[in-house]
Amino acid sequence: WALHEACRQTLAWQKAGHPSIRIAVNLSAKQLQLKHFPETVERILAETGLSPSFLDLELTETALMMNLEEASQLIDRLRQLGVSISIDDFGTGYSSLGYLRTLSFNSLKIDRSFVADLTVDAKARAVAEGLIDLAHRLRLKVTAEGVETAEQLAYLSRSHCDYFQGY
């Protein structure tokens, strides 16, 4: 229901004159275990009329680690539909760099815990800059979560972060 409503509402916003709006929907570990989940996504996109290019499905590291092989197959099937896949809250779970190399993501979302102290902590800046650089070298887009101040936004902009999300 939530995925259906998110797609329906996104299309309504687009029809109201906001054509670049994309929607990000968090997936649970349970959804990753459903063998027919890609078909469900495909059906919802067809029912709502939303182009898959406007849907971003977010997976947490913890959900991925439940069954990495099945998650990999699911991600590939979803990407074949034209849906974007993001790894959410990166850096707070297992943080395995191996699956950044082996799984087919479109983007990486840096957890807000790394953003909160950017302006006062050199280590937080180093982690954020390193993650942004690593993601870009892997041809991933980067979203910084928890951006709440003009200083954080300015710093992350200078660091070539692609997108920003508040908390």
Coordinates of C-alpha atoms in Angstrom, one line a residue:
W1 CA 0.0 0.0 0.0
A2 CA 2.8 2.5 1.0
L3 CA 4.7 1.9 -2.3
H4 CA 1.5 2.2 -4.3
E5 CA 0.5 5.4 -2.6
A6 CA 4.0 6.9 -3.0
C7 CA 4.0 6.2 -6.7
R8 CA 0.4 7.5 -7.1
Q9 CA 1.2 10.7 -5.3
T10 CA 4.5 11.3 -7.2
L11 CA 2.6 11.1 -10.5
A12 CA 0.0 13.5 -9.1
W13 CA 2.7 16.0 -8.2
Q14 CA 4.3 15.6 -11.7
K15 CA 0.9 16.2 -13.3
A16 CA 0.5 19.3 -11.1
G17 CA 3.7 20.8 -12.7
H18 CA 6.6 19.3 -10.8
P19 CA 8.1 17.0 -13.4
S20 CA 11.5 16.3 -11.8
I21 CA 10.1 14.9 -8.5
R22 CA 11.4 11.5 -7.6
I23 CA 10.2 9.4 -4.7
A24 CA 12.4 7.3 -2.4
V25 CA 10.8 4.4 -0.6
N26 CA 12.5 2.4 2.1
L27 CA 12.4 -1.4 1.7
S28 CA 12.3 -3.7 4.7
A29 CA 14.3 -6.9 5.1
K30 CA 11.0 -8.8 4.7
Q31 CA 10.4 -7.3 1.3
L32 CA 13.9 -8.4 0.2
Q33 CA 12.9 -12.0 1.0
L34 CA 9.8 -11.9 -1.3
K35 CA 10.7 -13.7 -4.5
H36 CA 8.0 -11.9 -6.4
F37 CA 8.7 -8.4 -5.1
P38 CA 10.1 -7.1 -8.5
E39 CA 6.8 -8.2 -10.1
T40 CA 4.9 -6.4 -7.4
V41 CA 6.9 -3.2 -8.1
E42 CA 6.3 -3.6 -11.9
R43 CA 2.6 -4.0 -11.3
I44 CA 2.4 -1.0 -9.1
L45 CA 4.3 1.1 -11.6
A46 CA 1.9 0.0 -14.4
E47 CA -1.2 0.6 -12.2
T48 CA -0.1 4.1 -11.2
G49 CA 1.5 5.1 -14.5
L50 CA 4.7 6.3 -12.8
S51 CA 7.8 5.9 -14.9
P52 CA 10.4 3.7 -13.1
S53 CA 13.0 6.4 -13.5
F54 CA 11.2 8.4 -10.8
L55 CA 11.3 5.6 -8.2
D56 CA 14.2 5.1 -5.9
L57 CA 14.1 2.1 -3.6
E58 CA 16.3 2.3 -0.5
L59 CA 17.9 -0.6 1.3
T60 CA 19.8 -0.5 4.5
E61 CA 23.0 -2.4 5.1
T62 CA 21.4 -4.5 7.8
A63 CA 18.6 -5.6 5.4
L64 CA 21.2 -6.5 2.7
M65 CA 23.2 -8.7 5.1
M66 CA 20.2 -10.9 5.8
N67 CA 20.9 -12.8 2.6
L68 CA 23.4 -11.1 0.3
E69 CA 23.0 -13.5 -2.6
E70 CA 19.2 -13.1 -2.8
A71 CA 19.5 -9.4 -2.3
S72 CA 21.9 -9.2 -5.2
Q73 CA 19.5 -11.0 -7.5
L74 CA 16.6 -8.9 -6.3
I75 CA 18.6 -5.6 -6.9
D76 CA 19.5 -6.8 -10.4
R77 CA 15.8 -7.6 -11.2
L78 CA 14.6 -4.2 -9.9
R79 CA 17.3 -2.3 -11.8
Q80 CA 16.2 -4.1 -15.0
L81 CA 12.8 -2.5 -14.4
G82 CA 14.5 0.9 -14.5
V83 CA 14.1 1.6 -10.8
S84 CA 17.0 3.2 -8.9
I85 CA 18.5 1.4 -5.9
S86 CA 20.1 3.3 -3.0
I87 CA 22.0 2.0 0.0
D88 CA 20.6 3.9 3.0
D89 CA 22.3 5.0 6.2
F90 CA 25.7 3.9 4.9
G91 CA 28.3 3.7 7.6
T92 CA 26.0 2.7 10.5
G93 CA 25.6 -1.0 9.9
Y94 CA 28.1 -3.5 8.7
S95 CA 29.8 -1.1 6.2
S96 CA 31.2 -3.8 4.0
L97 CA 33.0 -2.2 1.2
G98 CA 32.8 -5.5 -0.6
Y99 CA 29.2 -5.2 -1.4
L100 CA 29.7 -1.7 -2.8
R101 CA 31.8 -3.4 -5.4
T102 CA 29.6 -6.4 -6.1
L103 CA 26.1 -5.1 -5.8
S104 CA 24.5 -2.9 -8.4
F105 CA 23.5 0.3 -6.6
N106 CA 22.7 3.7 -8.2
S107 CA 23.5 5.8 -5.1
L108 CA 24.8 5.8 -1.6
K109 CA 23.2 7.8 1.3
I110 CA 25.7 8.9 4.0
D111 CA 24.1 8.6 7.4
R112 CA 23.4 11.7 9.3
S113 CA 25.7 10.7 12.1
F114 CA 28.6 11.6 9.8
V115 CA 27.0 14.9 8.7
A116 CA 26.1 16.3 12.2
D117 CA 29.7 17.2 13.2
L118 CA 31.1 18.2 9.8
T119 CA 31.7 21.8 10.8
V120 CA 33.5 21.0 14.1
D121 CA 35.2 17.6 13.7
A122 CA 38.0 17.0 11.3
K123 CA 37.4 13.2 11.5
A124 CA 33.8 13.6 10.5
R125 CA 34.9 15.7 7.5
A126 CA 37.4 13.1 6.5
V127 CA 34.9 10.3 6.6
A128 CA 32.3 12.3 4.7
E129 CA 34.8 13.4 2.0
G130 CA 36.2 9.8 1.7
L131 CA 32.7 8.4 1.3
I132 CA 31.8 11.0 -1.3
D133 CA 35.0 10.4 -3.3
L134 CA 34.7 6.6 -3.0
A135 CA 31.1 6.7 -4.2
H136 CA 31.9 8.9 -7.1
R137 CA 34.8 6.6 -8.2
L138 CA 32.2 3.8 -8.2
R139 CA 30.0 6.0 -10.4
L140 CA 27.4 6.3 -7.6
K141 CA 25.4 9.4 -6.7
V142 CA 25.7 10.6 -3.1
T143 CA 23.0 11.9 -0.8
A144 CA 24.0 13.3 2.6
E145 CA 21.3 12.7 5.2
G146 CA 20.6 15.0 8.1
V147 CA 21.8 18.3 6.5
E148 CA 20.3 20.9 8.8
T149 CA 22.5 24.0 8.6
A150 CA 23.8 26.3 5.9
E151 CA 27.3 25.5 7.0
Q152 CA 26.8 21.7 6.5
L153 CA 25.2 22.4 3.1
A154 CA 28.0 24.7 2.0
Y155 CA 30.7 22.2 3.1
L156 CA 29.0 19.2 1.4
S157 CA 28.5 21.3 -1.8
R158 CA 32.2 22.1 -1.9
S159 CA 32.9 18.4 -1.4
H160 CA 30.8 17.6 -4.5
C161 CA 28.0 15.8 -2.7
D162 CA 25.2 15.3 -5.2
Y163 CA 22.0 15.5 -3.1
F164 CA 21.1 16.7 0.4
Q165 CA 18.3 15.5 2.7
G166 CA 17.2 17.1 6.0
Y167 CA 16.1 15.2 9.1

